[in-house]
PDB file of C-alpha atoms in Angstrom:
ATOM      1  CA  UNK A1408       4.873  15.739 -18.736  1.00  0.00           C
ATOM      2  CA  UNK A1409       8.302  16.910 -19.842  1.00  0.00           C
ATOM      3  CA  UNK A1410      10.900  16.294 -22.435  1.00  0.00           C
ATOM      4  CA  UNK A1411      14.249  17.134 -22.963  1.00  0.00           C
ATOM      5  CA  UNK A1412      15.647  17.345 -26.624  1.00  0.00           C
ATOM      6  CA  UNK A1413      19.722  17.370 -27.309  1.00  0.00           C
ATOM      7  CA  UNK A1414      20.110  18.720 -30.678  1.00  0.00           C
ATOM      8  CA  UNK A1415      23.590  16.855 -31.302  1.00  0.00           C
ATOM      9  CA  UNK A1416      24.559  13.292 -30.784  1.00  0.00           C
ATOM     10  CA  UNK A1417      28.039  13.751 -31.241  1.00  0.00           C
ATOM     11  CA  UNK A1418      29.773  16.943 -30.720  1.00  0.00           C
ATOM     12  CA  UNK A1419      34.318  16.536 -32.509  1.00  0.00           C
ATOM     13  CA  UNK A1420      36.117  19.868 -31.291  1.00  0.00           C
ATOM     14  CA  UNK A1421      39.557  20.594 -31.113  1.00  0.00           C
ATOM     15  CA  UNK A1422      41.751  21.324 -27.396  1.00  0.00           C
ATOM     16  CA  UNK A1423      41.021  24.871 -26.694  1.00  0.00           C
ATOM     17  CA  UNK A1424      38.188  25.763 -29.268  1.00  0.00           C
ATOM     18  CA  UNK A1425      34.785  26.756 -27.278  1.00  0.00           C
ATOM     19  CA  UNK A1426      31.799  24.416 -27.924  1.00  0.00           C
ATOM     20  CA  UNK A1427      28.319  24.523 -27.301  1.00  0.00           C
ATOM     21  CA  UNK A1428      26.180  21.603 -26.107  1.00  0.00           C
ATOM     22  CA  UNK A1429      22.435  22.435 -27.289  1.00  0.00           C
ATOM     23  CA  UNK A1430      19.439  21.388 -25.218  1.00  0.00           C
ATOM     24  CA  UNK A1431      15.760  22.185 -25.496  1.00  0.00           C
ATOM     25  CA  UNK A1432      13.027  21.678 -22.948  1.00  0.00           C
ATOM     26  CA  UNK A1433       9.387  20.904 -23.186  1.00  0.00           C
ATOM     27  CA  UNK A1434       7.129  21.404 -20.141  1.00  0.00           C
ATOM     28  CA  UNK A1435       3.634  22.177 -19.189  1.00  0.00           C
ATOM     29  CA  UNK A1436       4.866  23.675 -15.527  1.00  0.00           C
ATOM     30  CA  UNK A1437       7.982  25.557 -13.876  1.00  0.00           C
ATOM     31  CA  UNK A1438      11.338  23.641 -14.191  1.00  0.00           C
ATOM     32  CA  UNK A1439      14.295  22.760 -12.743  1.00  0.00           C
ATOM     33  CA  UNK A1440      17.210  22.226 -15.149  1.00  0.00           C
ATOM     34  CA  UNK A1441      20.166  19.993 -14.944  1.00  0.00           C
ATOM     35  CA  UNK A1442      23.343  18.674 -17.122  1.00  0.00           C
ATOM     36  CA  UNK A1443      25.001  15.775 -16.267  1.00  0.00           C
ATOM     37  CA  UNK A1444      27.956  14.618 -17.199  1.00  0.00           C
ATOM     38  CA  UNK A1445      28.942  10.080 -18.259  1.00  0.00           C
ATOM     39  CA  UNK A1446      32.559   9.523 -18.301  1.00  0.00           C
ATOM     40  CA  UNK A1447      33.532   6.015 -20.135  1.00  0.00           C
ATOM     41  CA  UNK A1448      32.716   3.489 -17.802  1.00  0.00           C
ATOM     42  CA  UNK A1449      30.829   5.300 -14.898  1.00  0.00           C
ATOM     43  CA  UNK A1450      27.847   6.811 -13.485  1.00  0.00           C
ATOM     44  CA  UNK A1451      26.536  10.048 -13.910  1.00  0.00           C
ATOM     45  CA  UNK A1452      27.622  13.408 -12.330  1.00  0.00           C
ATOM     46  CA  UNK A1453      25.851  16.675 -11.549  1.00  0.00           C
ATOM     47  CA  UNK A1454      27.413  18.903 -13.408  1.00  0.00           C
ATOM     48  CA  UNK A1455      25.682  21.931 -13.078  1.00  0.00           C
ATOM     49  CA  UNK A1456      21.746  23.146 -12.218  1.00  0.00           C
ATOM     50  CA  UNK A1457      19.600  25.359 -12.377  1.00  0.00           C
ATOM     51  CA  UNK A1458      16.683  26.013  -9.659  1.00  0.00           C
ATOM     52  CA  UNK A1459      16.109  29.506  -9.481  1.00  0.00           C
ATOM     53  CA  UNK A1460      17.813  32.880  -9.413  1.00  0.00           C
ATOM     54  CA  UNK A1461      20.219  34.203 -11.746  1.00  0.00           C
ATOM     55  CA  UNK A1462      19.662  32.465 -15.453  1.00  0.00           C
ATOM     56  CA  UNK A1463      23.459  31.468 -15.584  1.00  0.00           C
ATOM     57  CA  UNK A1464      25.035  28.819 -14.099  1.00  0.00           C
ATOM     58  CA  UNK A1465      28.728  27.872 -13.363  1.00  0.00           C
ATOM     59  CA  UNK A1466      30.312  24.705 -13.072  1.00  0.00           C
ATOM     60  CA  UNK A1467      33.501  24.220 -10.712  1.00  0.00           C
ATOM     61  CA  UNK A1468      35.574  23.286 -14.389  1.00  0.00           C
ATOM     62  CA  UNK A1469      34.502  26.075 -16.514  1.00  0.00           C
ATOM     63  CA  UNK A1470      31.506  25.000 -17.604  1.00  0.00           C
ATOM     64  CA  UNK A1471      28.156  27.646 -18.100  1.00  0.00           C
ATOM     65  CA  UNK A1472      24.962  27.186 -18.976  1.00  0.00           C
ATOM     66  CA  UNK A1473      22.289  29.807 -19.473  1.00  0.00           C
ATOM     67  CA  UNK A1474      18.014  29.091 -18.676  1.00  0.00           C
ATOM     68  CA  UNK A1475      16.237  30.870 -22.036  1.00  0.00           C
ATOM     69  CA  UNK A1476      12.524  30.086 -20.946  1.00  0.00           C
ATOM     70  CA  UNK A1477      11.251  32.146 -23.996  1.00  0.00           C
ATOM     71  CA  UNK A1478      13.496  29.662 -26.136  1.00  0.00           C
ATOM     72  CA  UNK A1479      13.098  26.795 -23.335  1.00  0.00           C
ATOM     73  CA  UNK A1480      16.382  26.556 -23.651  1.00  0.00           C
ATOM     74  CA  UNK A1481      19.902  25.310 -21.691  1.00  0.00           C
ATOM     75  CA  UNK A1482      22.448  25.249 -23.592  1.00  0.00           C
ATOM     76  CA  UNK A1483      25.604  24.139 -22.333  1.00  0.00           C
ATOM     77  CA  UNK A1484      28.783  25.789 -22.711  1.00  0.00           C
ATOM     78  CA  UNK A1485      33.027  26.065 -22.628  1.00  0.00           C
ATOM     79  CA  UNK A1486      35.092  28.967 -23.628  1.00  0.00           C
ATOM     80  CA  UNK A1487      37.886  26.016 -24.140  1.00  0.00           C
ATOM     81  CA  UNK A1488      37.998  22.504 -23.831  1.00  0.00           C
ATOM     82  CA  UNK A1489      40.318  20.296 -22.783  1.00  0.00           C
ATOM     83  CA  UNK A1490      41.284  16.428 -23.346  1.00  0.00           C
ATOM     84  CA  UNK A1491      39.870  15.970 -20.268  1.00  0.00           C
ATOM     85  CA  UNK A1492      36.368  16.829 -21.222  1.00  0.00           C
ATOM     86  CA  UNK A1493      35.459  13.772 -23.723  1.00  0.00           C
ATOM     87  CA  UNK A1494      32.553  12.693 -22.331  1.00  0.00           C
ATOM     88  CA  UNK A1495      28.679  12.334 -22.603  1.00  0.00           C
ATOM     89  CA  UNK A1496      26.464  15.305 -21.566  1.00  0.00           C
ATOM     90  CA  UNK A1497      23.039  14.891 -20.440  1.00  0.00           C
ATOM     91  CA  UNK A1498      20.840  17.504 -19.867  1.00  0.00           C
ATOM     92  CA  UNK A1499      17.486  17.007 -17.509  1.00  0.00           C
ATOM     93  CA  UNK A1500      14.594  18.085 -16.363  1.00  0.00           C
ATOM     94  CA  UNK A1501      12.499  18.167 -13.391  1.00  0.00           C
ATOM     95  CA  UNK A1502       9.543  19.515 -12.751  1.00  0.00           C
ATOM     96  CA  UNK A1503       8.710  22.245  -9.251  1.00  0.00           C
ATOM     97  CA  UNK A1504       5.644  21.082  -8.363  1.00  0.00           C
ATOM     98  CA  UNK A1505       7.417  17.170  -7.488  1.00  0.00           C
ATOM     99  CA  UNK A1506      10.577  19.154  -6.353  1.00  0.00           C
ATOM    100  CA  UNK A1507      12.743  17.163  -8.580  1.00  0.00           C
ATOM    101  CA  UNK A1508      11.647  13.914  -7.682  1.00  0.00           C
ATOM    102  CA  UNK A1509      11.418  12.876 -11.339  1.00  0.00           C
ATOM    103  CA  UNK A1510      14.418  13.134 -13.423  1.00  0.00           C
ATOM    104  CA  UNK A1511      14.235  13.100 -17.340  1.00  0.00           C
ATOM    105  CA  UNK A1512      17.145  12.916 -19.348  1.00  0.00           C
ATOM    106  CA  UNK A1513      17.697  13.854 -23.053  1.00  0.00           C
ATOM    107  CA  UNK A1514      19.593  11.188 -25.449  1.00  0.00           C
ATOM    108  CA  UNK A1515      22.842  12.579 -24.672  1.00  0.00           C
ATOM    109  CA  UNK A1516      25.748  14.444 -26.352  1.00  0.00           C
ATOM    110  CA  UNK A1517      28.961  12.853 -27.370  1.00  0.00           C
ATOM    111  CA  UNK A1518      31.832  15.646 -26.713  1.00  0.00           C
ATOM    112  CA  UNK A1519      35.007  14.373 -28.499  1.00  0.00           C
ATOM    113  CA  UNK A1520      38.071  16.570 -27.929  1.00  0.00           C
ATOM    114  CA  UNK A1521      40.659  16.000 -30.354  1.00  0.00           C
ATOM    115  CA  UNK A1522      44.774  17.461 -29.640  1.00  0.00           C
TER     116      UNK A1522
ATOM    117  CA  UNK B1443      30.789   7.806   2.183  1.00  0.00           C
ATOM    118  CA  UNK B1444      31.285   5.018  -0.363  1.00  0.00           C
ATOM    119  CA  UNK B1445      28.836   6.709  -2.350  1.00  0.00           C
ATOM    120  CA  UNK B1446      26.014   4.306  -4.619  1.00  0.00           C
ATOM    121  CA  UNK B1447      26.985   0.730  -4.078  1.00  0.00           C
ATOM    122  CA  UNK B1448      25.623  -1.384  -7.064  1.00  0.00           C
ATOM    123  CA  UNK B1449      26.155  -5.303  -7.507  1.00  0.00           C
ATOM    124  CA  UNK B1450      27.212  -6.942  -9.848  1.00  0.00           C
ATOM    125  CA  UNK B1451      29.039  -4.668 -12.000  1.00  0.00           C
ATOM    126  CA  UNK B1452      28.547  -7.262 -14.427  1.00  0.00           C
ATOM    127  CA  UNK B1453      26.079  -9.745 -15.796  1.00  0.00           C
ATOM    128  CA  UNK B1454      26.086 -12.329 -18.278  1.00  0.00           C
ATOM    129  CA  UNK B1455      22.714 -15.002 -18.364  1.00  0.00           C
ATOM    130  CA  UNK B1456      20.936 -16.833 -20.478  1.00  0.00           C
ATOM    131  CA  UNK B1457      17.395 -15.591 -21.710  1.00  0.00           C
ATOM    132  CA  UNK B1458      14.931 -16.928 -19.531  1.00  0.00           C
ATOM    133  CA  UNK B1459      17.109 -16.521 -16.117  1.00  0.00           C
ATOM    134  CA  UNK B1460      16.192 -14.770 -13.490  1.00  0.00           C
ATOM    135  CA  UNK B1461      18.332 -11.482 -12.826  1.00  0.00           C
ATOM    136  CA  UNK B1462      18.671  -9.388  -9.799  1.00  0.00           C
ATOM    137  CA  UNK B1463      20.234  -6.187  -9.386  1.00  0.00           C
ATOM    138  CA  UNK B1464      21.392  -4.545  -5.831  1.00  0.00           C
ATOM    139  CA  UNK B1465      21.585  -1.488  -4.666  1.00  0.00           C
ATOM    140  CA  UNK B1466      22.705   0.379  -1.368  1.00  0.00           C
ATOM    141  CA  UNK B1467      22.073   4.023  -1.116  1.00  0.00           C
ATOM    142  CA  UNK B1468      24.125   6.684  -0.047  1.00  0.00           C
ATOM    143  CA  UNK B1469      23.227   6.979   3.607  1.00  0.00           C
ATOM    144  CA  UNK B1470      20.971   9.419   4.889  1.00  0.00           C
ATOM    145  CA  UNK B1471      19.238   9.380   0.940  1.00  0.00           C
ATOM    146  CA  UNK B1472      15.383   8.912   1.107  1.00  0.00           C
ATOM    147  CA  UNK B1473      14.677   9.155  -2.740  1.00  0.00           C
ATOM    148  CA  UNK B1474      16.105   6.098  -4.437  1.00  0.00           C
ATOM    149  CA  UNK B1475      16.175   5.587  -8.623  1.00  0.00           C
ATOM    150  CA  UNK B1476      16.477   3.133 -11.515  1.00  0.00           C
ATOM    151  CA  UNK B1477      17.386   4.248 -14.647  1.00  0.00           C
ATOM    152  CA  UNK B1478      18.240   1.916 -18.027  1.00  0.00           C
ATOM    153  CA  UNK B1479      20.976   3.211 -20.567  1.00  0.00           C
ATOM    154  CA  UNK B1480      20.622   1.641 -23.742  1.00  0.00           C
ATOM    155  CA  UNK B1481      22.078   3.115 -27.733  1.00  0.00           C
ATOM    156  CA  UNK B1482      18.839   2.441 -28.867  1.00  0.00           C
ATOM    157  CA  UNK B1483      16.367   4.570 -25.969  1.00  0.00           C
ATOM    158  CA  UNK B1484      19.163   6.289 -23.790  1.00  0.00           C
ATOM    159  CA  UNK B1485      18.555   6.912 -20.401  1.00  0.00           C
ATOM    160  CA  UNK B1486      15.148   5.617 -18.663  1.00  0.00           C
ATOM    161  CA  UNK B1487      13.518   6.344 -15.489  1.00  0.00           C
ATOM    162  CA  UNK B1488      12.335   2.658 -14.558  1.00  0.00           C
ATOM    163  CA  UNK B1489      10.938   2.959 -10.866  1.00  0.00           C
ATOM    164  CA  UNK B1490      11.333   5.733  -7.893  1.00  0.00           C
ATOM    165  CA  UNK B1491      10.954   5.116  -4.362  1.00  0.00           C
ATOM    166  CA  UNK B1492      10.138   8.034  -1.812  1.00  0.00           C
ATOM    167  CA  UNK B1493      10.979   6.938   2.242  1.00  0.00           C
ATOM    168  CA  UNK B1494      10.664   3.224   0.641  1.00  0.00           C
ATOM    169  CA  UNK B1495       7.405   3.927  -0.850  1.00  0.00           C
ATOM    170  CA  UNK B1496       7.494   3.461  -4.672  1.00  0.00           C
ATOM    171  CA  UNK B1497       6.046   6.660  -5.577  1.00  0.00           C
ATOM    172  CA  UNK B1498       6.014   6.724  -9.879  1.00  0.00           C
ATOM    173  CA  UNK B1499       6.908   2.607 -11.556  1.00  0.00           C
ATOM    174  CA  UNK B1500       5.467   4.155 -15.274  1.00  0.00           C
ATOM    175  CA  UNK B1501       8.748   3.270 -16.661  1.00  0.00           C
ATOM    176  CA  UNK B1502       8.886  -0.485 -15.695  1.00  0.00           C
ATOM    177  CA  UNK B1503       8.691  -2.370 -18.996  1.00  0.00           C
ATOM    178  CA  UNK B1504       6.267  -5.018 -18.528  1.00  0.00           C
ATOM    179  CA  UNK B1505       5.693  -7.545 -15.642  1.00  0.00           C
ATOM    180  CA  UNK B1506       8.325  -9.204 -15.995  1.00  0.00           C
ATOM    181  CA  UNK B1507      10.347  -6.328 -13.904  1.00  0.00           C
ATOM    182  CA  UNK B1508       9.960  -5.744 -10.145  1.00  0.00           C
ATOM    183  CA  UNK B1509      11.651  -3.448  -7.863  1.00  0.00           C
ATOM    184  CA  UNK B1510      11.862  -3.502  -4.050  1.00  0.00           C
ATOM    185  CA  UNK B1511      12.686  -1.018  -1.654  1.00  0.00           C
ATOM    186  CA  UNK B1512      12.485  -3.367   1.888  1.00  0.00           C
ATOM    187  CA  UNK B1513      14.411  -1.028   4.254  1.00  0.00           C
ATOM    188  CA  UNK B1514      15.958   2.711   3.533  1.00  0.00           C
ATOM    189  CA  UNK B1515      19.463   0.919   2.641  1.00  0.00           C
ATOM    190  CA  UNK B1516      19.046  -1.388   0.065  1.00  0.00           C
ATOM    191  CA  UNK B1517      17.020  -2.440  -3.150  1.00  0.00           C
ATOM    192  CA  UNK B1518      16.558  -4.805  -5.743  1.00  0.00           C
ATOM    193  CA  UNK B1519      15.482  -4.846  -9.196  1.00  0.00           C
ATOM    194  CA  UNK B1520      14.015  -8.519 -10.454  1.00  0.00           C
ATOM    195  CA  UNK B1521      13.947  -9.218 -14.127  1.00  0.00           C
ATOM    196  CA  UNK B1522      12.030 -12.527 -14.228  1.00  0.00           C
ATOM    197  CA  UNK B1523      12.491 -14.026 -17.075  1.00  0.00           C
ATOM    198  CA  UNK B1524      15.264 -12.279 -18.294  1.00  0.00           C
ATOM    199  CA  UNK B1525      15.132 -11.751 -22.631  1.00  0.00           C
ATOM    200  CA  UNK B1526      17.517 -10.636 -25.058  1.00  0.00           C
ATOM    201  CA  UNK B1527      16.301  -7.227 -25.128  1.00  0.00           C
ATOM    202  CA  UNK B1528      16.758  -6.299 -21.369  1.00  0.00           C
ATOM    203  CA  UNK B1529      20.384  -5.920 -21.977  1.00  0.00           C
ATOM    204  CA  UNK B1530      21.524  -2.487 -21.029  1.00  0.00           C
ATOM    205  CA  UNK B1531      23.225  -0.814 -18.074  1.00  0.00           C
ATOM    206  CA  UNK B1532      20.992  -0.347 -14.783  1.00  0.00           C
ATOM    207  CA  UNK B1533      21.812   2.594 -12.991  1.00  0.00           C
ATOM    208  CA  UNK B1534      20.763   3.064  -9.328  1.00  0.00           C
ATOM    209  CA  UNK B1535      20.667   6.729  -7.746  1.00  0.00           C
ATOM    210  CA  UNK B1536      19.552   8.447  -4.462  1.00  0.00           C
ATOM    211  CA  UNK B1537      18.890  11.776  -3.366  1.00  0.00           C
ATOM    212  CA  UNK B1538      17.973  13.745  -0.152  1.00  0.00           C
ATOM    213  CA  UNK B1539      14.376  14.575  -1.414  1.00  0.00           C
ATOM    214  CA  UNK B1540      13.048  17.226  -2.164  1.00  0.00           C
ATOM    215  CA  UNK B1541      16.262  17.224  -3.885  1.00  0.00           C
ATOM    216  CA  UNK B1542      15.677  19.447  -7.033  1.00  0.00           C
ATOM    217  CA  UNK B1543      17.042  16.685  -9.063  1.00  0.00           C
ATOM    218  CA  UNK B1544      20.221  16.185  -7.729  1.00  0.00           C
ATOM    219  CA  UNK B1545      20.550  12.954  -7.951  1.00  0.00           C
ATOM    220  CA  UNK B1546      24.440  10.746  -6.940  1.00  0.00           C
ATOM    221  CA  UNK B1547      24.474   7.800  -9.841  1.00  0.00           C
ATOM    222  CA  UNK B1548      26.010   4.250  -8.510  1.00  0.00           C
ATOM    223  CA  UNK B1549      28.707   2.856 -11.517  1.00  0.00           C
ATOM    224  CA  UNK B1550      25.942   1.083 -12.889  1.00  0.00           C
ATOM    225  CA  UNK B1551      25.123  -3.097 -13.542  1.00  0.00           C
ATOM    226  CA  UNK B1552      25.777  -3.988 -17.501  1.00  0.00           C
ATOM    227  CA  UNK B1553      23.405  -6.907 -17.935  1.00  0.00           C
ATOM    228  CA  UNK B1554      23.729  -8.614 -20.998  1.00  0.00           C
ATOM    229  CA  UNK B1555      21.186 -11.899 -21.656  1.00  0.00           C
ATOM    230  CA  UNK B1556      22.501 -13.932 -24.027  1.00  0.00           C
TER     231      UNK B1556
END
């Protein structure tokens, strides 16, 4: 079975300072590794994912997140946040042998950017 | 596409009602999802369904929750009867499986059983 531990349930920044989102994986088998991202009110998004290949990711808004499997580690990060940003992060985790059928999320990350 | 139709948006019974949630996939989607958001347990995978077929319902509570997958464009999730502590957001989600976890979310049902 996996798990997925977020180290921080709420993450206050300022506009423009980098952040980093911490997650930590538990799993007996190969991975696939996700984040997610809540804003107020809806669903959830992909944000970014990993599935094989290169160990660092790219989101479309600036986003990165690097797979550590010695650390089993993927921590999520932003050279400089905006506003825009305040959300809730989830990071996931699927296993390779179901091909991502099963999706388990960690608790979450509050990201609060202040002006 | 519309993207994840859910219905209703929102909720409001009395404990011992029966609730049911509704969901349309996005078309094309064979995987189909449930997940409940609470404070207290975040987010829980409740039920999956593969082609229809539920494929892993570990996460359903207790008996008193069903889900149904009749035809590859709609479901239903039955909370019969409802209790206090079933209030929580129900998500639906599909994916083209094997996906790799990439999963489109509907905007969710807030439930909240008075």
């Amino acid at each position: 079975a996996q798990s997925v531990t977020q180290l921080d349930s709420q993450v206050p920044v300022f506009e423009e300072a980098p952040v980093e989102l911490r997650c930590n994986y538990s799993s007996s088998v190969s991975v696939y590794l996700f984040w997610y991202v809540q804003y107020p009110n809806q669903g959830l998004q992909l944000l970014l994912k990993y599935l094989s290949g290169s160990t660092l990711v790219e989101s479309i808004n600036g986003f990165e997140a690097e797979f550590n499997k010695s650390q089993t580690s993927f921590h999520l990060r932003k050279p400089s946040v905006h506003i825009s940003d305040t959300a809730e992060y989830f990071c996931a985790v699927s296993d390779r042998v179901s091909q991502g059928g099963k999706l388990i999320f960690g608790q979450g990350t509050e990201l609060s950017v202040k002006p | 596409d519309a993207g994840v139709i859910q219905s209703p948006r929102h909720e409001v019974t009395e404990m011992g009602q029966e609730v049911t949630l509704r969901c349309k996939p996005i078309s094309g989607h064979n995987s189909l999802f449930w997940y409940r958001q609470t404070m207290m347990r975040g987010l829980e995978l409740l039920i999956y369904f593969n082609n229809n077929v539920p494929i892993d319902d570990s996460g359903m509570p207790e008996d008193r929750f069903s889900a149904k997958m009749p035809n590859a464009s709609f479901s239903t999730l039955k909370i019969q009867p409802s209790e206090p502590r079933d209030s929580a957001v129900y998500f639906c989600a599909s994916s083209f499986y094997p996906a790799g976890g990439v999963l489109t979310f509907g905007a969710g049902s807030r439930l909240t059983v008075l």
